mmCIF file of C-alpha atoms in Angstrom:
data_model
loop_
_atom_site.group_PDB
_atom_site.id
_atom_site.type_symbol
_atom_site.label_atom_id
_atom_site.label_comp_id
_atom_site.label_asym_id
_atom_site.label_seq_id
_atom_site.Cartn_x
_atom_site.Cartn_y
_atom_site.Cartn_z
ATOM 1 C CA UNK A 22 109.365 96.873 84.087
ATOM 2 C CA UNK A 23 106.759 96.571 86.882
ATOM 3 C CA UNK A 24 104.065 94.091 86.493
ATOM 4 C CA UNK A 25 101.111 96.547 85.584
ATOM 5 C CA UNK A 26 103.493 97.940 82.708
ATOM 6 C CA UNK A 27 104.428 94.173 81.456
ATOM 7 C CA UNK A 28 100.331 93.197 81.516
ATOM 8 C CA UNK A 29 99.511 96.644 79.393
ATOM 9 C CA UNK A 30 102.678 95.850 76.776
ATOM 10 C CA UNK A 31 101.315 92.305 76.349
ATOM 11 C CA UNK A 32 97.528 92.811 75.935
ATOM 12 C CA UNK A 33 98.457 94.692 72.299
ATOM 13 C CA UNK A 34 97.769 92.402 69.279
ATOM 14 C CA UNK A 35 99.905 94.020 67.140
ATOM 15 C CA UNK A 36 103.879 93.223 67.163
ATOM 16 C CA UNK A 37 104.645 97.354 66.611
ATOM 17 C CA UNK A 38 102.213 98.236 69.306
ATOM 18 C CA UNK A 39 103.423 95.830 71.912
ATOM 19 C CA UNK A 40 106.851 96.869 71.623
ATOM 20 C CA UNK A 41 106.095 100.550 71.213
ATOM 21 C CA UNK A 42 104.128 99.918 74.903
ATOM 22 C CA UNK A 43 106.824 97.412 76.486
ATOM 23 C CA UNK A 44 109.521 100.535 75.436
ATOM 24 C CA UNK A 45 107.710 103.480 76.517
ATOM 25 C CA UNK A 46 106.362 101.856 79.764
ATOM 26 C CA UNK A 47 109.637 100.954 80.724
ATOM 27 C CA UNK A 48 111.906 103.775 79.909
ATOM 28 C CA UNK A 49 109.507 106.694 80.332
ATOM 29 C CA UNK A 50 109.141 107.924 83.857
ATOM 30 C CA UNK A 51 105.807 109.552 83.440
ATOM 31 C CA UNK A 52 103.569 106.629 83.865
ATOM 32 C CA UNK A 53 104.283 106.027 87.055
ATOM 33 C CA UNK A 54 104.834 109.948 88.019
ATOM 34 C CA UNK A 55 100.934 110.588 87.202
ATOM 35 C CA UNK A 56 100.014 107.441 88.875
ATOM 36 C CA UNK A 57 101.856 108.601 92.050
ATOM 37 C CA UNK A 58 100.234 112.111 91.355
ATOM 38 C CA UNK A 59 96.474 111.137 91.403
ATOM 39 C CA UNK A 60 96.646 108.729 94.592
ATOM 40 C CA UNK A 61 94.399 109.765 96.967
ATOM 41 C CA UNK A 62 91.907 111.781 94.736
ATOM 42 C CA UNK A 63 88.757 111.027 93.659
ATOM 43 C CA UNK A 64 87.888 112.727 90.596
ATOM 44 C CA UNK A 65 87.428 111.279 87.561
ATOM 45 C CA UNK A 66 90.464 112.153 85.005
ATOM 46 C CA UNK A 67 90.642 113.480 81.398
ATOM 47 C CA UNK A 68 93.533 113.084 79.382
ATOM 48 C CA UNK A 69 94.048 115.334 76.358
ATOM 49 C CA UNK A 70 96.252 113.448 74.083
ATOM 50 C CA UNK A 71 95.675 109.701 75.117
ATOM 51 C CA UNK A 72 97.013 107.725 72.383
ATOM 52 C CA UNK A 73 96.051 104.720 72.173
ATOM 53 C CA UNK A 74 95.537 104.472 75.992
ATOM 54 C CA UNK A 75 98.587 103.861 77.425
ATOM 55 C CA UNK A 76 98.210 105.961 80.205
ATOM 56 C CA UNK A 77 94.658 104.943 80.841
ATOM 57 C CA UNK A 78 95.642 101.293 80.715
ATOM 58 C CA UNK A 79 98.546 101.264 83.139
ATOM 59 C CA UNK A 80 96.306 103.337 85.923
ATOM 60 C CA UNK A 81 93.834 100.488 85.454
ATOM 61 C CA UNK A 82 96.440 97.986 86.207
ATOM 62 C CA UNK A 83 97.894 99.834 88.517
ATOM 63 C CA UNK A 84 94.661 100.133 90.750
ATOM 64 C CA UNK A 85 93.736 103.792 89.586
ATOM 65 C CA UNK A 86 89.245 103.024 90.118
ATOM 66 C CA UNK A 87 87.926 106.335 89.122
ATOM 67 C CA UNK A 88 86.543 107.350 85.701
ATOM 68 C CA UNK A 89 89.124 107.864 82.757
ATOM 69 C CA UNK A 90 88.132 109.834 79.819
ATOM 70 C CA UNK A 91 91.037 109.908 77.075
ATOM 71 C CA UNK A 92 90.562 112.425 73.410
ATOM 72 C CA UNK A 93 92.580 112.081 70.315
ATOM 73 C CA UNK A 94 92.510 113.376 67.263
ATOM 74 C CA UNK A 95 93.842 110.694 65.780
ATOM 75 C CA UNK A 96 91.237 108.141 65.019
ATOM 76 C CA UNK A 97 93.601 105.379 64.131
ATOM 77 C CA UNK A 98 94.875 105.449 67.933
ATOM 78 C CA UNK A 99 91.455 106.010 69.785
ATOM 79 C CA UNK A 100 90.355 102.591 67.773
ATOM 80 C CA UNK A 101 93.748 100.875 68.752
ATOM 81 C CA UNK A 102 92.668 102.015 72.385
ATOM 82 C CA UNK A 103 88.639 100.975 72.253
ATOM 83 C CA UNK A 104 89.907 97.428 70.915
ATOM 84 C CA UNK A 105 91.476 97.055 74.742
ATOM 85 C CA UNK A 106 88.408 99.537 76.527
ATOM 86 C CA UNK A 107 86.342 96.667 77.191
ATOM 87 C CA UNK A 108 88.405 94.686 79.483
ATOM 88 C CA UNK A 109 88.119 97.503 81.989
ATOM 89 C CA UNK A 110 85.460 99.340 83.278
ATOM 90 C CA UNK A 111 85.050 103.071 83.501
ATOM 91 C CA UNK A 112 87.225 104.168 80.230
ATOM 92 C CA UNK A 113 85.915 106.201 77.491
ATOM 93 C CA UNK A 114 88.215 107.326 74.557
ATOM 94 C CA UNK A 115 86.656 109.086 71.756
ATOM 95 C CA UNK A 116 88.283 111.424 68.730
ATOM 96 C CA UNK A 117 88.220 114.767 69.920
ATOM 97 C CA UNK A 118 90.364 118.435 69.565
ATOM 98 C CA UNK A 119 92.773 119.020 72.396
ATOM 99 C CA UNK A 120 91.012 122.958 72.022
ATOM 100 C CA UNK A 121 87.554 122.076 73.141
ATOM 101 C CA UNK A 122 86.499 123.044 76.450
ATOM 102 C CA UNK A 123 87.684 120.459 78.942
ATOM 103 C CA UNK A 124 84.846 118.867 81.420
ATOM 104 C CA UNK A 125 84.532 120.437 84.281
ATOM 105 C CA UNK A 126 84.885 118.776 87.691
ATOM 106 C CA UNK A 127 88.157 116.718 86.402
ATOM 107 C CA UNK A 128 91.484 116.488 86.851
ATOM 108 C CA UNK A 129 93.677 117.066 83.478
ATOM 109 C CA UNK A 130 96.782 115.598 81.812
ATOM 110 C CA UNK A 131 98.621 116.658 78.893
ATOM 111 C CA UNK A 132 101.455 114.564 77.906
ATOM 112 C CA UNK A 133 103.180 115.308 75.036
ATOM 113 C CA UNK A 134 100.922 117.639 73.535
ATOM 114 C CA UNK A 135 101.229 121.824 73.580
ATOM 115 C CA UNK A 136 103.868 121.593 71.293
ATOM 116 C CA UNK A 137 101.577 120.441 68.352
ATOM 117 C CA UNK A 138 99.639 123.627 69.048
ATOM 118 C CA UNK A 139 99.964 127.813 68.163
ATOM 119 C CA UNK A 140 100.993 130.098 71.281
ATOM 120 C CA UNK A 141 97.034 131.044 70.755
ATOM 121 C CA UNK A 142 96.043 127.372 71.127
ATOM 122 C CA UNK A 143 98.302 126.869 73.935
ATOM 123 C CA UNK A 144 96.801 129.482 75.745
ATOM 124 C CA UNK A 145 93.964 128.846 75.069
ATOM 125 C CA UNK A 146 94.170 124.854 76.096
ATOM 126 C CA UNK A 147 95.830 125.658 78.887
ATOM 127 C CA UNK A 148 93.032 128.048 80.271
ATOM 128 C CA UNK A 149 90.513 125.402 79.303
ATOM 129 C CA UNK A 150 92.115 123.266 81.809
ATOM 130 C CA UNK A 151 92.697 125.145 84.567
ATOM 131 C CA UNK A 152 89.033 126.688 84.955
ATOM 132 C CA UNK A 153 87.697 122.608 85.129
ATOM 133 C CA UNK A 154 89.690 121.461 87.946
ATOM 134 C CA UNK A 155 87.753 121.060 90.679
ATOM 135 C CA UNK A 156 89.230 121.799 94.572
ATOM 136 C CA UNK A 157 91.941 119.918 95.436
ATOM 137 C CA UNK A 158 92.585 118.307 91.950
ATOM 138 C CA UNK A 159 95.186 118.253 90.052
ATOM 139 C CA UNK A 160 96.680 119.459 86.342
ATOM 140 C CA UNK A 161 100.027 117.316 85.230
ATOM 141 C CA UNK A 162 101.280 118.218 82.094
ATOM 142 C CA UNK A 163 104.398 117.075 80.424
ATOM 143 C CA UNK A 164 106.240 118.667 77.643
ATOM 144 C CA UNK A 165 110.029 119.702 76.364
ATOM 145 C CA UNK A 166 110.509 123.209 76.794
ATOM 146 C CA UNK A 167 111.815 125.309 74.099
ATOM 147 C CA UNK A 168 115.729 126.317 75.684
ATOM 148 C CA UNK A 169 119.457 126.411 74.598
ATOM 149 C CA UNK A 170 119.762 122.461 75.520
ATOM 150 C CA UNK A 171 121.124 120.011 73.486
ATOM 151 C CA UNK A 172 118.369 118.111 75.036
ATOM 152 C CA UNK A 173 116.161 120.486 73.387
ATOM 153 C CA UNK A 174 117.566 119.874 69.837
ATOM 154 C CA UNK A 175 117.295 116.133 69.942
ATOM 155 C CA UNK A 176 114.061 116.587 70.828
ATOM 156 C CA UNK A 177 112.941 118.743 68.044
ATOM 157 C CA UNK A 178 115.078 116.318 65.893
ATOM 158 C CA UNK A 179 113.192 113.139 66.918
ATOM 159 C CA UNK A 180 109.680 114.849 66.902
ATOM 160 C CA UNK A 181 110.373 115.828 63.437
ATOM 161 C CA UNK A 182 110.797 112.211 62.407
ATOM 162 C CA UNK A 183 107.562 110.880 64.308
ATOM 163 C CA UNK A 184 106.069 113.322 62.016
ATOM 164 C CA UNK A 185 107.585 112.123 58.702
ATOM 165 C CA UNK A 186 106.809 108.862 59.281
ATOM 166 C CA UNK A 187 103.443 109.725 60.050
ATOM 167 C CA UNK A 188 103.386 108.194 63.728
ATOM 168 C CA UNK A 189 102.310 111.488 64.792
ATOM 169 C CA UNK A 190 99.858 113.631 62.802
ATOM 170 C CA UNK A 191 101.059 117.333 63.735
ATOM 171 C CA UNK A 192 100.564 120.577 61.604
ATOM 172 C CA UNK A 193 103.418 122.008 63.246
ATOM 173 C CA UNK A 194 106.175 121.764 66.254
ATOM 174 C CA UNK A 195 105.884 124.885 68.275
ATOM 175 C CA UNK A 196 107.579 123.861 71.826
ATOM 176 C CA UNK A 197 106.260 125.831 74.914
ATOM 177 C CA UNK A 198 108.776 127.923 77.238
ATOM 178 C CA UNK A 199 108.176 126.892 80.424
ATOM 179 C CA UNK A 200 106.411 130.881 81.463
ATOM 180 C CA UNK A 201 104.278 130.091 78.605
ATOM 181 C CA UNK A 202 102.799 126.759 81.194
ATOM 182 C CA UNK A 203 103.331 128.395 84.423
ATOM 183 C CA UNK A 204 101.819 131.602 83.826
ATOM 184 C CA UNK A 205 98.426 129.876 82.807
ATOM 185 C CA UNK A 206 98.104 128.753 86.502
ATOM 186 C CA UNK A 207 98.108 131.713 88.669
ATOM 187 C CA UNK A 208 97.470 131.331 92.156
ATOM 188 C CA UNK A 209 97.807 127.422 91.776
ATOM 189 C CA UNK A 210 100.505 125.256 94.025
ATOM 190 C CA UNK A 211 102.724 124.201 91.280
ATOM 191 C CA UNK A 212 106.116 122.561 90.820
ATOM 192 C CA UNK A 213 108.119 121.699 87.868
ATOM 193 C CA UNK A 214 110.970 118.878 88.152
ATOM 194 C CA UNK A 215 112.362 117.245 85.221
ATOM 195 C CA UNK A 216 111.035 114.038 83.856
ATOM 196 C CA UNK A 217 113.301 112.781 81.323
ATOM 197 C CA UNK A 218 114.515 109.963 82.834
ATOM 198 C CA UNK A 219 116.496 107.416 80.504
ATOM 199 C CA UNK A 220 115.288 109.156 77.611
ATOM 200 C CA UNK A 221 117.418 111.851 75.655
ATOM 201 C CA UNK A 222 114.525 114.868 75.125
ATOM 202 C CA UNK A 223 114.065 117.689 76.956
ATOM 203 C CA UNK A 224 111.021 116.826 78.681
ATOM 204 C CA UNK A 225 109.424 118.486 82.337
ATOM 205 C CA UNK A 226 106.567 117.908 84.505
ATOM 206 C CA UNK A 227 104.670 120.285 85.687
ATOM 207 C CA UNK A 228 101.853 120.030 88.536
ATOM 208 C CA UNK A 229 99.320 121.856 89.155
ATOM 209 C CA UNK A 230 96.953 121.957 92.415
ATOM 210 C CA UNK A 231 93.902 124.336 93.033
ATOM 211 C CA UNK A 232 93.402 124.816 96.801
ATOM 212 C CA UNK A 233 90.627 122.781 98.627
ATOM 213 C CA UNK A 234 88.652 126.360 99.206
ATOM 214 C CA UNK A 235 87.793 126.245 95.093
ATOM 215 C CA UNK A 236 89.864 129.323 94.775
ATOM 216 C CA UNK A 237 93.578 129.619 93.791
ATOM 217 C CA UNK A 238 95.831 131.658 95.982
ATOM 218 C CA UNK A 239 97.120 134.574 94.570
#
């Protein structure tokens, strides 16, 4: 575990939430993927699906300066996450619905999130981010992709039990393919590479870049 991950883990009152961080921020390779990902730019970020601000925390200690907006909506989570906003400057979270239009001007991450949502709302997220990224920024999304895997079917399994327990508040689980992402960013540089690291699920990340000119190539 790196030392940005260990300070996030630790700065969690709760007993459950520090070892739900100090797990996730060492077994999950996404963290430091999107970190790695947004070096260099300087737009602010907005991050459908924050949590309770994992991802927003370990930026900050990672040396990530620009602004951070994170929506939930979960409201249990965004107050976990506000309890820890003040010891860093320049993060918002606030309860909000992963289907309202996204700011524009900002880069976008999705962790975790399309497959809480109808093909209609999937779309129609996906389109929401793509028309506010500004030139040269950046979409990263990361989701399991609905396949033939046995990757795939733990997955499902283990996202079915997050939702019994009521860790995760989900109507539904309705897994993207991974056409269903790609197609939504046409013209855009993209790349998709696994990014399931230790973990078991069936989980991809895909990136997303809009040409400096502020129009995609087709």
């Amino acid at each position: 575990m790196t030392d940005a991950a260990r300070l996030v883990a630790e700065q969690f009152g709760s007993p459950f939430l520090r070892s739900y961080a100090r797990s996730k921020l060492k077994i999950d390779p996404v963290y430091p993927a999107v970190l790695e990902l947004l070096r260099g730019s300087t737009a602010p970020l907005y991050d459908i699906g924050c949590g309770v601000g994992l991802l927003e925390f370990f930026l900050r200690a990672s040396g990530f300066p620009h602004a951070i907006t994170g929506i939930d909506h979960d409201a249990r989570k965004v107050a976990k996450a506000n309890e820890l906003a003040s010891r860093y400057s320049g993060l918002e979270f606030r309860s909000g619905d992963a289907r309202d239009p996204v700011p524009s001007g900002t880069n976008v991450v999705l962790i975790d999130v399309l497959h809480y949502f109808s093909d209609a709302d999937q779309r129609l997220i996906l389109a929401s981010a793509a028309a506010a990224v500004p030139p040269r920024g950046i979409v990263i999304i990361r989701d399991a992709v609905r396949d033939n895997s046995l990757r795939y079917r733990i997955t499902v399994a283990q996202e079915g039990f997050s939702r019994a327990v009521h860790w995760l508040r989900a109507e539904r689980l309705n897994f993207p393919t991974r056409d269903t992402i790609t197609s939504a960013f046409d013209g855009f540089e993209a790349e998709v590479v696994p990014m399931w690291g230790r973990t078991p699920f069936n989980n991809y990340l895909f990136v997303f870049r809009r040409s400096g000119a502020g129009t995609t190539k087709r």
